[in-house]
Amino acid sequence: MYPFAEIEQKWKDAWEKAALYTTDLAETGNKLYCLVMFIYPSGDRLHIGHWYNYGPTDSWARFKRMQGFTIFEPMGYDAFGLPAENYAIKKGVHPAESTAENITAIRKQLKAMGAMYDWSKEVNTSSPDYYKWTQWLFLLLYKNGLAYRKKAPVNWCPSCKTVLANEQVVDGCCERCDAEVIHRDLEQWFFKITDFADDLLEGLERIDWPDKTVTMQRNWIGRSEGARVVFPVDGHEEEIAVFTTRPDTLWGVTYMVLAPEHPLVDTLTAAEQRAAVDAYRQAAMKETEIDRTSTEKEKTGVFTGSYCINPVNGEKVPVWIADYVLVTYGTGAVMAVPGHDTRDFQFAKKFNLPILEVISPDGRSHAPLEEAFTDPGVMINSGDFTGTPPEKAIPSVIAHLEKNGRGGAQVNYKLRDWLVSRQRYWGAPIPIVHCDSCGTVPVPEDQLPVELPYEVEFTGSGESPLTTNRDWVATTCPACGEPARREVDTMDTFVCSSWYYLRFLSPDLADNPFSKELVNAWLPVDQYVGGAEHAVMHLMYARFITRVLHRLGLVNFDEPFKRLIHQGVITNNGAKMSKSRGNVINPDPIIERYGSDVFRMYLMFMGSYTEGGDWDDNGLQGMHRFLNRVWRLAESMLEEPPAGNENKEIEKVERQLHYAVKHASLDLEKFQFNTAIARIMELVNELYLYRQNVAAPEQNAELLSEALATLIQLIAPFAPHLGEELWQRTGREGSVFDSSWPRYSEEKLKTDTVTVAVQVNGKVRGTVDIAAGSPEETVKEAALAHENVQQHISGKTVKKVIVIKNKLVSIVVS
């Protein structure tokens, strides 16, 4: 067994001493910024999922370094947030102390991995030197009208006792603790990501991201083209505005639906309906948006007692409230067309409301409708517009609305503004002061950072723990000098991670958040790797912040991540790993027993990187045996070096060598690590066969020396410590990672002969070497004459012989 522990420590020390992986950021000619989503130091330390993200990505970066790229591969800690705070509360220690302790332990684990991280460029989002600039970013948005505060219904987790963004609610539950989420009205801070909806959509066309992630972002933004329509309220001065993608169905509106939280509900509710409306609104507040909008949920609602006027025909339309309409989407009001919308049809059926047919597939009436007709069609029962064909229907009605001052064309989005307030302690304080005289006042930039106070109480009351430190809350208004109060909410941790890729290049810069010169030279990130669960959170927010900085002229690029890869999920016996299942794999004992090279190489070999795989101890042991085979092969060639110039058998080795280089190169480029490793294994097998079949004095010294050097280069990105050790043992100068990645020749891949497998009744019974492109009869004769094949067909009738050119002969006997 090769001495992996000794070798790995030796090369970790050597790399650190030589500062081998400290990037010269002035070298931008062939730069490559490779980044993994940084780690949450919440207390779980480095688990197998982190290894699966970080190890293979580092192997890809090492491969690119050997191809001549200047690699920048930093690492940091997404240290603020609810998990870290909850861990600290559970353990009875302060979050600052537990986070610092966890970062120390995680840094040690990361260094054990043997990655090319430039440790001189480390960032920690919970450091005042970092969150000073997160607060600067908040003020930048505030001063440019992109940060605002308003009272709004929010997702509230009663277990975590904090607000959740829409993206953090999964199936009606908190993504952190699975508690059922409820709604509360609170004063909250928002970022105006909606101002960048079209920009964010456009950028999706120019980035190399997984199709699924692009689709998720596109759907989350949810751009819809349609019309804004205004319905006057009968007997009131108020009007109800709606957005619809089908203005051609306006003549089929038979009722109006408001969200229970709509601001007009109080005004429009008649006295005799007040009790029913109030009770319904209270019940709706307890439901999640997922429940309210479920297509399977039974439709409920209450009539307000008021009516509005259909602007195209003057008809009175009853106004209802129903929980399937959300005040946060569109205008919070929906014109109901039961003849042409399935949900409206079900509601109308339940409450016995009229159902009108105004769109027909063939221009004829099909009333009474048995179900809603939702496709485009010919307008019928629509006044002067009756008979309008589908291609003209929508633009014609929009023109009519505009002419009569009752609406017009409009684009709507599902995307909501980013709620960034959190009623938690462990986060970046929002740099705002509330003054009775001046109102909301931003903290001056020269007073940043607004540091978190150490002394707070974690009461679990639902208010921010910062409220418990009265000395910290009490401050002076920067505008008038009178007593004022600090904002006690902290920022969503996604604000911290929305710009960290910029800070890595100059983490010690004191007078700016980032070096404009460096970010414009190195960004966007060339290769970003992380989990698909961040598709509509971190990845969307980072794109938004980059767009803001670009629009304000602070950076010269408008997308942060050029190419994105999502790693798959590693399971254990087919189940996702979790503490509750007791099936989590701890990497530390594995590394102690086998070494980090074996561990990272097994992770890459266990399956497709983007799909993941199922953990198998036997596979780990198999990889251990393979690296020992490589070690023994290299040792034997160094101890008993070839001395001849044999040319016949070496051709197979040479062909396999160039085949391995070609396909390992192509597969590595695409993060297809498992198939790249398979090609290396084939090369090792071919080298062993040659060494066994040809006596050492006759072995081709020149080609075997080249083959061994190439093998070491191929395996080095996957097993960096072993690669360095073998490179040194062969007498070569410098690091293997400063050598040039081997090249292949298509000419060397050509062959005069091919090896054809021979099957008898579906089982391989031998192989034959024949001239490439041999006639079918020649191939049949060679296959039938094979000694082992003869044993299996002797005394039997050959019914059929099938030849697949240059690959296979299949013999069927009875």
PDB file of C-alpha atoms in Angstrom, residues 404-664:
ATOM      1  CA  ASN A 404     -62.109  54.866 -24.342  1.00  0.00           C
ATOM      2  CA  GLY A 405     -59.731  55.486 -21.454  1.00  0.00           C
ATOM      3  CA  ARG A 406     -60.541  52.188 -19.750  1.00  0.00           C
ATOM      4  CA  GLY A 407     -57.154  50.501 -19.998  1.00  0.00           C
ATOM      5  CA  GLY A 408     -54.464  49.529 -22.419  1.00  0.00           C
ATOM      6  CA  ALA A 409     -51.586  47.194 -23.180  1.00  0.00           C
ATOM      7  CA  GLN A 410     -49.502  46.125 -20.208  1.00  0.00           C
ATOM      8  CA  VAL A 411     -46.765  43.680 -19.312  1.00  0.00           C
ATOM      9  CA  ASN A 412     -47.053  41.897 -15.983  1.00  0.00           C
ATOM     10  CA  TYR A 413     -44.586  39.822 -13.990  1.00  0.00           C
ATOM     11  CA  LYS A 414     -44.876  37.114 -11.367  1.00  0.00           C
ATOM     12  CA  LEU A 415     -41.595  38.333  -9.876  1.00  0.00           C
ATOM     13  CA  ARG A 416     -42.049  40.130  -6.550  1.00  0.00           C
ATOM     14  CA  ASP A 417     -39.647  42.590  -4.966  1.00  0.00           C
ATOM     15  CA  TRP A 418     -36.984  40.986  -2.767  1.00  0.00           C
ATOM     16  CA  LEU A 419     -37.926  41.097   0.906  1.00  0.00           C
ATOM     17  CA  VAL A 420     -34.629  41.552   2.779  1.00  0.00           C
ATOM     18  CA  SER A 421     -35.733  42.208   6.388  1.00  0.00           C
ATOM     19  CA  ARG A 422     -35.128  39.519   8.999  1.00  0.00           C
ATOM     20  CA  GLN A 423     -36.113  39.650  12.670  1.00  0.00           C
ATOM     21  CA  ARG A 424     -32.939  37.844  13.676  1.00  0.00           C
ATOM     22  CA  TYR A 425     -29.667  38.768  15.322  1.00  0.00           C
ATOM     23  CA  TRP A 426     -26.970  37.001  13.312  1.00  0.00           C
ATOM     24  CA  GLY A 427     -26.972  39.088  10.152  1.00  0.00           C
ATOM     25  CA  ALA A 428     -25.745  42.391   8.773  1.00  0.00           C
ATOM     26  CA  PRO A 429     -27.581  45.264  10.537  1.00  0.00           C
ATOM     27  CA  ILE A 430     -29.611  47.442   8.195  1.00  0.00           C
ATOM     28  CA  PRO A 431     -27.855  50.857   8.190  1.00  0.00           C
ATOM     29  CA  ILE A 432     -30.943  52.971   8.820  1.00  0.00           C
ATOM     30  CA  VAL A 433     -31.936  55.251  11.702  1.00  0.00           C
ATOM     31  CA  HIS A 434     -35.548  56.169  12.567  1.00  0.00           C
ATOM     32  CA  CYS A 435     -36.009  59.735  13.775  1.00  0.00           C
ATOM     33  CA  ASP A 436     -39.310  61.223  15.011  1.00  0.00           C
ATOM     34  CA  SER A 437     -38.476  64.480  13.228  1.00  0.00           C
ATOM     35  CA  CYS A 438     -36.655  63.354  10.088  1.00  0.00           C
ATOM     36  CA  GLY A 439     -38.238  59.956   9.505  1.00  0.00           C
ATOM     37  CA  THR A 440     -36.101  57.287   7.886  1.00  0.00           C
ATOM     38  CA  VAL A 441     -32.461  58.399   7.699  1.00  0.00           C
ATOM     39  CA  PRO A 442     -29.575  56.428   6.134  1.00  0.00           C
ATOM     40  CA  VAL A 443     -26.433  56.013   8.208  1.00  0.00           C
ATOM     41  CA  PRO A 444     -23.606  58.071   6.606  1.00  0.00           C
ATOM     42  CA  GLU A 445     -21.073  55.923   4.781  1.00  0.00           C
ATOM     43  CA  ASP A 446     -18.223  57.196   6.947  1.00  0.00           C
ATOM     44  CA  GLN A 447     -20.013  55.701   9.973  1.00  0.00           C
ATOM     45  CA  LEU A 448     -20.066  52.198   8.523  1.00  0.00           C
ATOM     46  CA  PRO A 449     -19.981  49.492   9.604  1.00  0.00           C
ATOM     47  CA  VAL A 450     -22.933  49.552  11.979  1.00  0.00           C
ATOM     48  CA  GLU A 451     -21.544  46.723  14.078  1.00  0.00           C
ATOM     49  CA  LEU A 452     -23.605  44.044  15.756  1.00  0.00           C
ATOM     50  CA  PRO A 453     -23.606  44.422  19.535  1.00  0.00           C
ATOM     51  CA  TYR A 454     -22.322  41.389  21.405  1.00  0.00           C
ATOM     52  CA  GLU A 455     -24.781  41.684  24.311  1.00  0.00           C
ATOM     53  CA  VAL A 456     -28.280  40.578  23.249  1.00  0.00           C
ATOM     54  CA  GLU A 457     -30.942  38.254  24.619  1.00  0.00           C
ATOM     55  CA  PHE A 458     -32.497  35.478  22.543  1.00  0.00           C
ATOM     56  CA  THR A 459     -36.050  35.633  23.883  1.00  0.00           C
ATOM     57  CA  GLY A 460     -37.843  33.813  21.059  1.00  0.00           C
ATOM     58  CA  SER A 461     -40.532  36.532  21.117  1.00  0.00           C
ATOM     59  CA  GLY A 462     -40.548  37.068  17.358  1.00  0.00           C
ATOM     60  CA  GLU A 463     -38.936  40.495  17.632  1.00  0.00           C
ATOM     61  CA  SER A 464     -35.334  40.968  16.627  1.00  0.00           C
ATOM     62  CA  PRO A 465     -32.953  40.124  19.510  1.00  0.00           C
ATOM     63  CA  LEU A 466     -31.310  43.480  18.769  1.00  0.00           C
ATOM     64  CA  THR A 467     -34.257  45.173  20.525  1.00  0.00           C
ATOM     65  CA  THR A 468     -32.978  43.761  23.827  1.00  0.00           C
ATOM     66  CA  ASN A 469     -29.828  45.918  23.713  1.00  0.00           C
ATOM     67  CA  ARG A 470     -31.336  49.321  24.401  1.00  0.00           C
ATOM     68  CA  ASP A 471     -27.969  51.078  24.447  1.00  0.00           C
ATOM     69  CA  TRP A 472     -27.333  49.901  20.897  1.00  0.00           C
ATOM     70  CA  VAL A 473     -30.822  50.774  19.640  1.00  0.00           C
ATOM     71  CA  ALA A 474     -30.636  54.297  21.061  1.00  0.00           C
ATOM     72  CA  THR A 475     -28.603  56.565  18.820  1.00  0.00           C
ATOM     73  CA  THR A 476     -28.458  60.058  17.367  1.00  0.00           C
ATOM     74  CA  CYS A 477     -30.093  61.118  14.116  1.00  0.00           C
ATOM     75  CA  PRO A 478     -27.366  61.806  11.519  1.00  0.00           C
ATOM     76  CA  ALA A 479     -29.532  64.576  10.025  1.00  0.00           C
ATOM     77  CA  CYS A 480     -30.713  66.631  13.001  1.00  0.00           C
ATOM     78  CA  GLY A 481     -28.683  65.336  15.943  1.00  0.00           C
ATOM     79  CA  GLU A 482     -31.761  64.505  18.013  1.00  0.00           C
ATOM     80  CA  PRO A 483     -32.302  61.135  19.756  1.00  0.00           C
ATOM     81  CA  ALA A 484     -33.249  58.392  17.303  1.00  0.00           C
ATOM     82  CA  ARG A 485     -33.564  54.598  17.052  1.00  0.00           C
ATOM     83  CA  ARG A 486     -31.533  52.171  14.986  1.00  0.00           C
ATOM     84  CA  GLU A 487     -33.278  49.807  12.606  1.00  0.00           C
ATOM     85  CA  VAL A 488     -33.410  46.502  14.505  1.00  0.00           C
ATOM     86  CA  ASP A 489     -33.948  44.154  11.547  1.00  0.00           C
ATOM     87  CA  THR A 490     -30.947  42.517   9.919  1.00  0.00           C
ATOM     88  CA  MET A 491     -30.494  41.704   6.258  1.00  0.00           C
ATOM     89  CA  ASP A 492     -31.326  38.461   4.532  1.00  0.00           C
ATOM     90  CA  THR A 493     -28.071  36.504   4.222  1.00  0.00           C
ATOM     91  CA  PHE A 494     -28.654  36.295   0.490  1.00  0.00           C
ATOM     92  CA  VAL A 495     -27.653  39.962   0.402  1.00  0.00           C
ATOM     93  CA  CYS A 496     -24.227  38.934   1.760  1.00  0.00           C
ATOM     94  CA  SER A 497     -23.811  36.246  -0.898  1.00  0.00           C
ATOM     95  CA  SER A 498     -25.148  38.420  -3.714  1.00  0.00           C
ATOM     96  CA  TRP A 499     -21.766  40.144  -4.136  1.00  0.00           C
ATOM     97  CA  TYR A 500     -19.086  37.982  -2.454  1.00  0.00           C
ATOM     98  CA  TYR A 501     -17.561  36.925  -5.789  1.00  0.00           C
ATOM     99  CA  LEU A 502     -16.483  40.571  -6.206  1.00  0.00           C
ATOM    100  CA  ARG A 503     -14.839  40.851  -2.786  1.00  0.00           C
ATOM    101  CA  PHE A 504     -12.632  37.763  -3.208  1.00  0.00           C
ATOM    102  CA  LEU A 505     -10.282  39.657  -5.518  1.00  0.00           C
ATOM    103  CA  SER A 506      -9.459  42.284  -2.876  1.00  0.00           C
ATOM    104  CA  PRO A 507     -10.685  41.044   0.536  1.00  0.00           C
ATOM    105  CA  ASP A 508      -8.439  43.428   2.500  1.00  0.00           C
ATOM    106  CA  LEU A 509      -9.374  46.572   0.583  1.00  0.00           C
ATOM    107  CA  ALA A 510     -10.336  49.175   3.209  1.00  0.00           C
ATOM    108  CA  ASP A 511     -11.737  52.079   1.200  1.00  0.00           C
ATOM    109  CA  ASN A 512     -13.932  50.287  -1.368  1.00  0.00           C
ATOM    110  CA  PRO A 513     -16.057  47.119  -1.514  1.00  0.00           C
ATOM    111  CA  PHE A 514     -13.964  45.820  -4.402  1.00  0.00           C
ATOM    112  CA  SER A 515     -11.209  46.833  -6.770  1.00  0.00           C
ATOM    113  CA  LYS A 516     -12.925  48.084  -9.897  1.00  0.00           C
ATOM    114  CA  GLU A 517      -9.819  47.363 -11.947  1.00  0.00           C
ATOM    115  CA  LEU A 518      -9.574  43.750 -10.746  1.00  0.00           C
ATOM    116  CA  VAL A 519     -13.262  42.869 -11.040  1.00  0.00           C
ATOM    117  CA  ASN A 520     -13.442  44.286 -14.538  1.00  0.00           C
ATOM    118  CA  ALA A 521     -10.401  42.207 -15.495  1.00  0.00           C
ATOM    119  CA  TRP A 522     -11.469  38.926 -13.827  1.00  0.00           C
ATOM    120  CA  LEU A 523     -15.257  38.917 -13.884  1.00  0.00           C
ATOM    121  CA  PRO A 524     -17.625  37.430 -14.797  1.00  0.00           C
ATOM    122  CA  VAL A 525     -16.782  34.181 -13.025  1.00  0.00           C
ATOM    123  CA  ASP A 526     -15.786  31.733 -15.755  1.00  0.00           C
ATOM    124  CA  GLN A 527     -16.983  28.596 -13.968  1.00  0.00           C
ATOM    125  CA  TYR A 528     -19.448  28.553 -11.065  1.00  0.00           C
ATOM    126  CA  VAL A 529     -20.456  25.321  -9.329  1.00  0.00           C
ATOM    127  CA  GLY A 530     -23.136  24.746  -6.710  1.00  0.00           C
ATOM    128  CA  GLY A 531     -26.498  23.267  -5.857  1.00  0.00           C
ATOM    129  CA  ALA A 532     -29.580  23.584  -8.042  1.00  0.00           C
ATOM    130  CA  GLU A 533     -31.619  24.496  -4.949  1.00  0.00           C
ATOM    131  CA  HIS A 534     -30.354  28.070  -5.356  1.00  0.00           C
ATOM    132  CA  ALA A 535     -31.882  28.506  -8.824  1.00  0.00           C
ATOM    133  CA  VAL A 536     -34.387  31.220  -7.865  1.00  0.00           C
ATOM    134  CA  MET A 537     -32.683  32.557  -4.750  1.00  0.00           C
ATOM    135  CA  HIS A 538     -28.942  33.164  -4.620  1.00  0.00           C
ATOM    136  CA  LEU A 539     -28.468  32.875  -8.378  1.00  0.00           C
ATOM    137  CA  MET A 540     -31.286  35.332  -9.107  1.00  0.00           C
ATOM    138  CA  TYR A 541     -30.185  37.785  -6.440  1.00  0.00           C
ATOM    139  CA  ALA A 542     -26.524  37.750  -7.542  1.00  0.00           C
ATOM    140  CA  ARG A 543     -27.644  38.486 -11.098  1.00  0.00           C
ATOM    141  CA  PHE A 544     -29.808  41.354  -9.842  1.00  0.00           C
ATOM    142  CA  ILE A 545     -27.021  42.970  -7.786  1.00  0.00           C
ATOM    143  CA  THR A 546     -24.623  42.676 -10.724  1.00  0.00           C
ATOM    144  CA  ARG A 547     -27.215  44.375 -12.929  1.00  0.00           C
ATOM    145  CA  VAL A 548     -27.557  47.199 -10.398  1.00  0.00           C
ATOM    146  CA  LEU A 549     -23.801  47.731 -10.241  1.00  0.00           C
ATOM    147  CA  HIS A 550     -23.569  47.659 -14.025  1.00  0.00           C
ATOM    148  CA  ARG A 551     -26.405  50.145 -14.473  1.00  0.00           C
ATOM    149  CA  LEU A 552     -24.715  52.521 -12.021  1.00  0.00           C
ATOM    150  CA  GLY A 553     -21.405  52.245 -13.893  1.00  0.00           C
ATOM    151  CA  LEU A 554     -19.502  50.469 -11.115  1.00  0.00           C
ATOM    152  CA  VAL A 555     -18.657  47.346 -13.168  1.00  0.00           C
ATOM    153  CA  ASN A 556     -18.361  46.743 -16.914  1.00  0.00           C
ATOM    154  CA  PHE A 557     -20.202  43.383 -16.999  1.00  0.00           C
ATOM    155  CA  ASP A 558     -23.870  42.634 -16.376  1.00  0.00           C
ATOM    156  CA  GLU A 559     -23.868  38.903 -15.551  1.00  0.00           C
ATOM    157  CA  PRO A 560     -21.874  37.455 -12.630  1.00  0.00           C
ATOM    158  CA  PHE A 561     -21.452  33.825 -13.719  1.00  0.00           C
ATOM    159  CA  LYS A 562     -20.629  32.921 -17.303  1.00  0.00           C
ATOM    160  CA  ARG A 563     -20.903  29.126 -16.989  1.00  0.00           C
ATOM    161  CA  LEU A 564     -22.798  27.214 -14.302  1.00  0.00           C
ATOM    162  CA  ILE A 565     -22.718  23.561 -13.293  1.00  0.00           C
ATOM    163  CA  HIS A 566     -24.933  21.934 -10.660  1.00  0.00           C
ATOM    164  CA  GLN A 567     -23.528  18.933  -8.852  1.00  0.00           C
ATOM    165  CA  GLY A 568     -25.863  16.002  -8.246  1.00  0.00           C
ATOM    166  CA  VAL A 569     -26.925  14.481  -4.945  1.00  0.00           C
ATOM    167  CA  ILE A 570     -25.179  11.593  -3.210  1.00  0.00           C
ATOM    168  CA  THR A 571     -27.566   9.131  -1.617  1.00  0.00           C
ATOM    169  CA  ASN A 572     -27.045   6.307   0.864  1.00  0.00           C
ATOM    170  CA  ASN A 573     -28.924   3.107   0.043  1.00  0.00           C
ATOM    171  CA  GLY A 574     -31.086   5.130  -2.308  1.00  0.00           C
ATOM    172  CA  ALA A 575     -32.117   7.700   0.328  1.00  0.00           C
ATOM    173  CA  LYS A 576     -31.035  11.313   0.662  1.00  0.00           C
ATOM    174  CA  MET A 577     -28.576  11.709   3.514  1.00  0.00           C
ATOM    175  CA  SER A 578     -29.891  13.413   6.645  1.00  0.00           C
ATOM    176  CA  LYS A 579     -29.237  13.361  10.369  1.00  0.00           C
ATOM    177  CA  SER A 580     -32.800  12.229  11.077  1.00  0.00           C
ATOM    178  CA  ARG A 581     -32.299   9.138   8.914  1.00  0.00           C
ATOM    179  CA  GLY A 582     -28.939   8.428  10.525  1.00  0.00           C
ATOM    180  CA  ASN A 583     -27.340   7.784   7.132  1.00  0.00           C
ATOM    181  CA  VAL A 584     -24.924  10.724   6.850  1.00  0.00           C
ATOM    182  CA  ILE A 585     -21.414   9.813   5.714  1.00  0.00           C
ATOM    183  CA  ASN A 586     -18.682  11.603   7.684  1.00  0.00           C
ATOM    184  CA  PRO A 587     -15.677  12.162   5.389  1.00  0.00           C
ATOM    185  CA  ASP A 588     -13.075  12.542   8.149  1.00  0.00           C
ATOM    186  CA  PRO A 589     -12.683   8.839   9.081  1.00  0.00           C
ATOM    187  CA  ILE A 590     -12.566   7.931   5.384  1.00  0.00           C
ATOM    188  CA  ILE A 591      -9.743  10.379   4.737  1.00  0.00           C
ATOM    189  CA  GLU A 592      -7.901   9.059   7.779  1.00  0.00           C
ATOM    190  CA  ARG A 593      -8.179   5.494   6.472  1.00  0.00           C
ATOM    191  CA  TYR A 594      -7.742   5.988   2.721  1.00  0.00           C
ATOM    192  CA  GLY A 595      -6.506   9.533   2.130  1.00  0.00           C
ATOM    193  CA  SER A 596      -8.154  12.481   0.401  1.00  0.00           C
ATOM    194  CA  ASP A 597      -6.990  11.423  -3.097  1.00  0.00           C
ATOM    195  CA  VAL A 598      -8.875   8.129  -2.875  1.00  0.00           C
ATOM    196  CA  PHE A 599     -11.938   9.855  -1.425  1.00  0.00           C
ATOM    197  CA  ARG A 600     -12.201  12.624  -4.005  1.00  0.00           C
ATOM    198  CA  MET A 601     -11.439  10.223  -6.874  1.00  0.00           C
ATOM    199  CA  TYR A 602     -14.143   7.802  -5.745  1.00  0.00           C
ATOM    200  CA  LEU A 603     -16.663  10.651  -5.562  1.00  0.00           C
ATOM    201  CA  MET A 604     -15.856  11.504  -9.167  1.00  0.00           C
ATOM    202  CA  PHE A 605     -16.077   7.899 -10.335  1.00  0.00           C
ATOM    203  CA  MET A 606     -19.336   6.908  -8.648  1.00  0.00           C
ATOM    204  CA  GLY A 607     -21.576   8.348 -11.375  1.00  0.00           C
ATOM    205  CA  SER A 608     -22.431  11.345 -13.518  1.00  0.00           C
ATOM    206  CA  TYR A 609     -21.360  14.478 -11.643  1.00  0.00           C
ATOM    207  CA  THR A 610     -24.540  16.384 -12.430  1.00  0.00           C
ATOM    208  CA  GLU A 611     -26.746  13.489 -11.340  1.00  0.00           C
ATOM    209  CA  GLY A 612     -24.854  12.123  -8.317  1.00  0.00           C
ATOM    210  CA  GLY A 613     -24.887   8.520  -7.198  1.00  0.00           C
ATOM    211  CA  ASP A 614     -25.403   6.067  -4.378  1.00  0.00           C
ATOM    212  CA  TRP A 615     -22.652   5.621  -1.806  1.00  0.00           C
ATOM    213  CA  ASP A 616     -20.897   2.243  -1.907  1.00  0.00           C
ATOM    214  CA  ASP A 617     -18.090   1.249   0.470  1.00  0.00           C
ATOM    215  CA  ASN A 618     -16.980  -1.407  -2.009  1.00  0.00           C
ATOM    216  CA  GLY A 619     -16.480   1.249  -4.654  1.00  0.00           C
ATOM    217  CA  LEU A 620     -14.324   3.249  -2.263  1.00  0.00           C
ATOM    218  CA  GLN A 621     -12.165   0.193  -1.602  1.00  0.00           C
ATOM    219  CA  GLY A 622     -11.946  -0.404  -5.344  1.00  0.00           C
ATOM    220  CA  MET A 623     -10.602   3.096  -5.909  1.00  0.00           C
ATOM    221  CA  HIS A 624      -8.084   2.519  -3.134  1.00  0.00           C
ATOM    222  CA  ARG A 625      -6.887  -0.615  -4.922  1.00  0.00           C
ATOM    223  CA  PHE A 626      -6.658   1.260  -8.225  1.00  0.00           C
ATOM    224  CA  LEU A 627      -4.427   4.025  -6.871  1.00  0.00           C
ATOM    225  CA  ASN A 628      -2.233   1.368  -5.296  1.00  0.00           C
ATOM    226  CA  ARG A 629      -1.986  -0.278  -8.742  1.00  0.00           C
ATOM    227  CA  VAL A 630      -0.837   3.042 -10.191  1.00  0.00           C
ATOM    228  CA  TRP A 631       1.727   3.378  -7.402  1.00  0.00           C
ATOM    229  CA  ARG A 632       3.087  -0.147  -7.952  1.00  0.00           C
ATOM    230  CA  LEU A 633       3.227   0.343 -11.718  1.00  0.00           C
ATOM    231  CA  ALA A 634       5.243   3.532 -11.373  1.00  0.00           C
ATOM    232  CA  GLU A 635       7.517   2.027  -8.722  1.00  0.00           C
ATOM    233  CA  SER A 636       8.193  -1.074 -10.840  1.00  0.00           C
ATOM    234  CA  MET A 637       9.048   1.044 -13.896  1.00  0.00           C
ATOM    235  CA  LEU A 638      11.437   3.164 -11.805  1.00  0.00           C
ATOM    236  CA  GLU A 639      13.038   0.164 -10.108  1.00  0.00           C
ATOM    237  CA  GLU A 640      13.249  -1.961 -13.288  1.00  0.00           C
ATOM    238  CA  PRO A 641      13.331   0.602 -16.109  1.00  0.00           C
ATOM    239  CA  PRO A 642      12.764  -0.541 -19.703  1.00  0.00           C
ATOM    240  CA  ALA A 643      15.892  -0.642 -21.828  1.00  0.00           C
ATOM    241  CA  GLY A 644      14.846  -1.775 -25.303  1.00  0.00           C
ATOM    242  CA  ASN A 645      13.102  -0.486 -28.381  1.00  0.00           C
ATOM    243  CA  GLU A 646      10.412  -3.142 -29.055  1.00  0.00           C
ATOM    244  CA  ASN A 647       7.937  -1.722 -31.582  1.00  0.00           C
ATOM    245  CA  LYS A 648       5.130  -4.232 -32.160  1.00  0.00           C
ATOM    246  CA  GLU A 649       3.372  -4.597 -28.786  1.00  0.00           C
ATOM    247  CA  ILE A 650       4.103  -0.997 -27.833  1.00  0.00           C
ATOM    248  CA  GLU A 651       1.734   0.153 -30.597  1.00  0.00           C
ATOM    249  CA  LYS A 652      -1.245  -0.919 -28.470  1.00  0.00           C
ATOM    250  CA  VAL A 653       0.103   1.060 -25.526  1.00  0.00           C
ATOM    251  CA  GLU A 654       0.706   4.112 -27.692  1.00  0.00           C
ATOM    252  CA  ARG A 655      -2.793   3.924 -29.164  1.00  0.00           C
ATOM    253  CA  GLN A 656      -4.341   3.532 -25.718  1.00  0.00           C
ATOM    254  CA  LEU A 657      -2.237   6.413 -24.442  1.00  0.00           C
ATOM    255  CA  HIS A 658      -3.482   8.832 -27.081  1.00  0.00           C
ATOM    256  CA  TYR A 659      -7.032   7.515 -26.682  1.00  0.00           C
ATOM    257  CA  ALA A 660      -6.866   8.182 -22.923  1.00  0.00           C
ATOM    258  CA  VAL A 661      -5.497  11.704 -23.410  1.00  0.00           C
ATOM    259  CA  LYS A 662      -8.154  12.577 -25.974  1.00  0.00           C
ATOM    260  CA  HIS A 663     -11.151  11.341 -24.061  1.00  0.00           C
ATOM    261  CA  ALA A 664      -9.952  12.392 -20.604  1.00  0.00           C
TER     262      ALA A 664
END
